[in-house]
């Protein structure tokens, strides 16, 4: 059985704290016409749900395919209505990991706010209760356990970018490709501090 790698920079060396699904609120603020402070059930009423079977890629040489359910960034953006002068989305995790991307790029790449993996609520290690997932560039541009989303004027390097990654273009190198149906060890993951 394979171990599925997982990374949580802000909790390196520590347990990932649990998130109460009832108490959780997603904040969407910044340069938007309709800011949002939504519980998970409110979010489900506001946005259409979607599920895709896709693979995400880590710059460290592995990828993971699964069925991802949640919401399209395109639908969230349409709902909150960004000001034209603010082209970026800054996404911050509950623990303080952040990343900034062009809204245009996220929409073009069908980026999602994922709530479920293979039919089950995201586990703590996988980013409960919501993760930003990108399929067309490396996942260090994605954010697990999203706490807030801000529409902003300016780009600034995200957490992994400050640590050293820059180009998120997926490279055609051989890598460890983990498939959806492979038996894996989700409760015994490798928390690689070095990523
Ligand atoms: N909050 C948070 N999100 C994050 C990271 C992180 O350290 N913290 N690491 C990113 C990286 S580099 C990868 S490859 C994926 C790993 O997702 P996984 O733990 O489900 O494998 O999450 C991304 N999102
Ligand atoms: Mo990664």
Coordinates of C-alpha atoms and ligand atoms in Angstrom, one line a residue:
X1 CA 0.0 0.0 0.0
X2 CA 1.2 3.5 -0.8
X3 CA 1.4 6.4 1.5
X4 CA -0.3 9.5 0.1
X5 CA 2.0 12.4 0.7
X6 CA 0.4 15.4 2.4
X7 CA 1.7 18.8 3.4
X8 CA 0.6 21.4 5.9
X9 CA 3.3 24.0 6.3
X10 CA 1.7 26.0 9.0
X11 CA 1.3 22.9 11.3
X12 CA 4.7 21.3 10.6
X13 CA 5.6 19.1 13.5
X14 CA 2.2 19.6 15.1
X15 CA -1.3 18.1 14.9
X16 CA -3.7 19.8 12.6
X17 CA -6.4 21.4 14.8
X18 CA -10.0 20.2 14.2
X19 CA -12.6 22.4 12.6
X20 CA -16.2 22.5 13.8
X21 CA -18.3 22.3 10.7
X22 CA -21.3 24.1 12.4
X23 CA -19.2 27.0 13.6
X24 CA -17.1 27.4 10.5
X25 CA -17.5 30.5 8.4
X26 CA -15.9 31.4 5.1
X27 CA -15.2 35.1 4.8
X28 CA -15.0 36.6 1.3
X29 CA -14.0 40.3 1.5
X30 CA -11.8 43.0 0.0
X31 CA -12.7 44.7 -3.3
X32 CA -16.1 43.1 -3.8
X33 CA -19.6 44.4 -4.2
X34 CA -21.1 41.7 -2.1
X35 CA -18.9 40.5 0.7
X36 CA -19.7 37.1 2.2
X37 CA -19.6 35.5 5.6
X38 CA -21.0 32.1 5.0
X39 CA -21.5 28.9 6.9
X40 CA -21.1 25.7 5.0
X41 CA -24.9 25.3 4.7
X42 CA -25.3 28.8 3.4
X43 CA -22.6 28.3 0.9
X44 CA -24.4 25.2 -0.4
X45 CA -27.5 27.3 -0.9
X46 CA -25.6 30.1 -2.7
X47 CA -23.5 28.2 -5.1
X48 CA -24.1 25.3 -7.5
X49 CA -22.2 22.1 -6.5
X50 CA -20.0 20.4 -8.9
X51 CA -17.8 17.2 -9.0
X52 CA -14.9 16.4 -11.2
X53 CA -12.4 13.6 -11.4
X54 CA -9.1 15.2 -11.8
X55 CA -5.4 15.0 -10.8
X56 CA -3.4 17.6 -8.9
X57 CA 0.3 17.9 -9.1
X58 CA 2.8 18.7 -6.3
X59 CA 6.1 20.3 -7.4
X60 CA 7.9 17.6 -5.3
X61 CA 7.3 14.9 -7.8
X62 CA 4.0 13.3 -7.2
X63 CA 0.4 13.7 -8.2
X64 CA -3.0 12.5 -6.9
X65 CA -6.1 11.8 -8.8
X66 CA -9.5 11.8 -7.0
X67 CA -13.1 12.9 -7.3
X68 CA -13.3 16.4 -6.0
X69 CA -16.6 17.9 -5.1
X70 CA -17.3 21.5 -4.2
X71 CA -17.8 24.9 -5.9
X72 CA -16.3 26.6 -8.9
X73 CA -14.2 29.7 -8.2
X74 CA -16.0 31.1 -11.2
X75 CA -19.4 30.8 -9.5
X76 CA -18.1 32.4 -6.2
X77 CA -16.5 35.2 -8.1
X78 CA -19.7 35.9 -10.0
X79 CA -21.6 36.0 -6.8
X80 CA -19.3 38.4 -4.9
X81 CA -18.6 40.7 -7.9
X82 CA -14.9 41.8 -7.8
X83 CA -14.1 45.4 -8.6
X84 CA -12.4 45.7 -12.0
X85 CA -9.4 47.4 -10.4
X86 CA -8.7 44.3 -8.2
X87 CA -7.6 41.4 -10.4
X88 CA -6.2 39.1 -7.7
X89 CA -7.6 36.5 -5.2
X90 CA -5.7 36.1 -2.0
X91 CA -6.7 32.9 -0.2
X92 CA -5.6 32.4 3.4
X93 CA -5.9 29.2 5.5
X94 CA -7.2 29.1 9.0
X95 CA -3.6 28.5 10.2
X96 CA -2.1 31.4 8.1
X97 CA -0.8 29.8 4.9
X98 CA -1.6 32.1 1.9
X99 CA -1.4 32.4 -1.8
X100 CA -2.4 35.0 -4.4
X101 CA -3.5 34.2 -7.9
X102 CA -5.1 36.1 -10.8
X103 CA -8.8 35.6 -10.7
X104 CA -8.7 35.3 -14.5
X105 CA -6.3 32.4 -14.3
X106 CA -8.3 30.6 -11.6
X107 CA -11.4 30.8 -13.7
X108 CA -9.7 29.8 -16.9
X109 CA -8.2 26.7 -15.1
X110 CA -11.5 25.7 -13.5
X111 CA -10.2 26.1 -10.0
X112 CA -12.5 24.9 -7.3
X113 CA -13.3 25.3 -3.6
X114 CA -13.3 21.6 -2.7
X115 CA -15.3 20.2 0.2
X116 CA -15.3 16.5 -0.6
X117 CA -12.8 14.0 -1.8
X118 CA -14.0 10.7 -3.2
X119 CA -17.5 11.3 -1.8
X120 CA -16.4 12.0 1.8
X121 CA -16.0 15.3 3.6
X122 CA -12.3 16.4 3.4
X123 CA -10.3 15.0 6.3
X124 CA -8.3 17.3 8.5
X125 CA -5.1 16.5 6.8
X126 CA -6.6 17.1 3.4
X127 CA -7.9 20.5 4.2
X128 CA -11.2 20.3 6.1
X129 CA -13.6 21.9 5.5
X130 CA -12.7 23.7 2.3
X131 CA -9.6 23.8 0.1
X132 CA -8.7 25.8 -3.0
X133 CA -7.7 23.4 -5.6
X134 CA -6.0 24.1 -8.9
X135 CA -5.5 21.4 -11.6
X136 CA -3.5 23.2 -14.2
X137 CA -0.5 24.4 -12.1
X138 CA 1.3 23.0 -9.1
X139 CA -0.6 22.7 -5.9
X140 CA 1.5 25.0 -3.8
X141 CA -0.8 27.6 -5.4
X142 CA -3.7 25.8 -3.7
X143 CA -4.7 26.4 -0.1
X144 CA -6.1 23.8 2.3
X145 CA -8.4 24.7 5.2
X146 CA -9.4 28.0 3.7
X147 CA -10.4 30.6 6.3
X148 CA -10.8 33.7 4.1
X149 CA -10.6 34.9 0.6
X150 CA -9.8 38.5 -0.3
X151 CA -10.1 40.2 -3.7
X152 CA -7.1 42.5 -3.9
X153 CA -5.3 45.0 -6.1
X154 CA -1.8 43.6 -5.6
X155 CA 0.0 40.4 -6.0
X156 CA 2.4 39.2 -3.3
X157 CA 4.3 36.0 -3.0
X158 CA 2.5 33.2 -1.2
X159 CA 3.8 31.0 1.6
X160 CA 5.6 28.4 -0.5
X161 CA 6.8 31.1 -2.9
X162 CA 8.5 32.9 0.0
X163 CA 10.1 29.6 1.0
X164 CA 11.5 29.2 -2.5
X165 CA 9.1 28.0 -5.2
X166 CA 8.4 30.3 -8.1
X167 CA 7.3 28.7 -11.4
X168 CA 4.1 26.8 -10.9
X169 CA 4.0 25.4 -14.4
X170 CA 3.5 21.6 -14.3
X171 CA 6.6 20.0 -15.8
X172 CA 6.5 16.8 -17.9
X173 CA 8.9 14.9 -15.7
X174 CA 8.3 11.4 -14.6
X175 CA 6.7 11.4 -11.2
X176 CA 4.8 9.3 -8.7
X177 CA 1.3 9.3 -10.0
X178 CA -1.2 8.1 -7.4
X179 CA -4.6 7.0 -8.9
X180 CA -8.0 7.3 -7.3
X181 CA -8.5 3.6 -6.9
X182 CA -5.2 2.8 -5.4
X183 CA -5.2 1.5 -1.9
X184 CA -3.5 4.1 0.2
X185 CA -2.9 4.8 3.8
X186 CA -4.7 8.0 4.6
X187 CA -4.3 7.8 8.3
X188 CA -0.6 7.2 8.2
X189 CA 0.6 10.0 5.9
X190 CA 4.0 11.4 5.6
X191 CA 4.1 14.9 6.9
X192 CA 7.2 16.0 5.0
X193 CA 8.6 19.1 6.7
X194 CA 11.0 19.7 3.9
X195 CA 8.4 19.7 1.0
Ligands
LIG1 N1 -2.9 25.4 4.1 C1 -2.0 24.8 3.3 N2 -2.4 24.5 2.1 C2 -1.5 23.9 1.2 C3 -0.2 23.6 1.7 C4 0.1 23.9 3.0 O1 1.3 23.6 3.4 N3 -0.8 24.5 3.8 N4 0.7 22.9 0.8 C5 0.3 22.9 -0.6 C6 1.1 21.9 -1.4 S1 2.7 22.3 -1.7 C7 0.5 20.8 -1.8 S2 1.3 19.7 -2.8 C8 -0.9 20.4 -1.4 C9 -0.8 19.1 -0.7 O2 -2.1 18.6 -0.5 P1 -2.4 17.3 0.3 O3 -1.9 17.5 1.7 O4 -3.8 17.0 0.2 O5 -1.6 16.2 -0.4 O6 -1.5 21.4 -0.6 C10 -1.2 22.7 -0.9 N5 -1.9 23.6 0.0
LIG2 MO1 3.4 20.6 -3.0

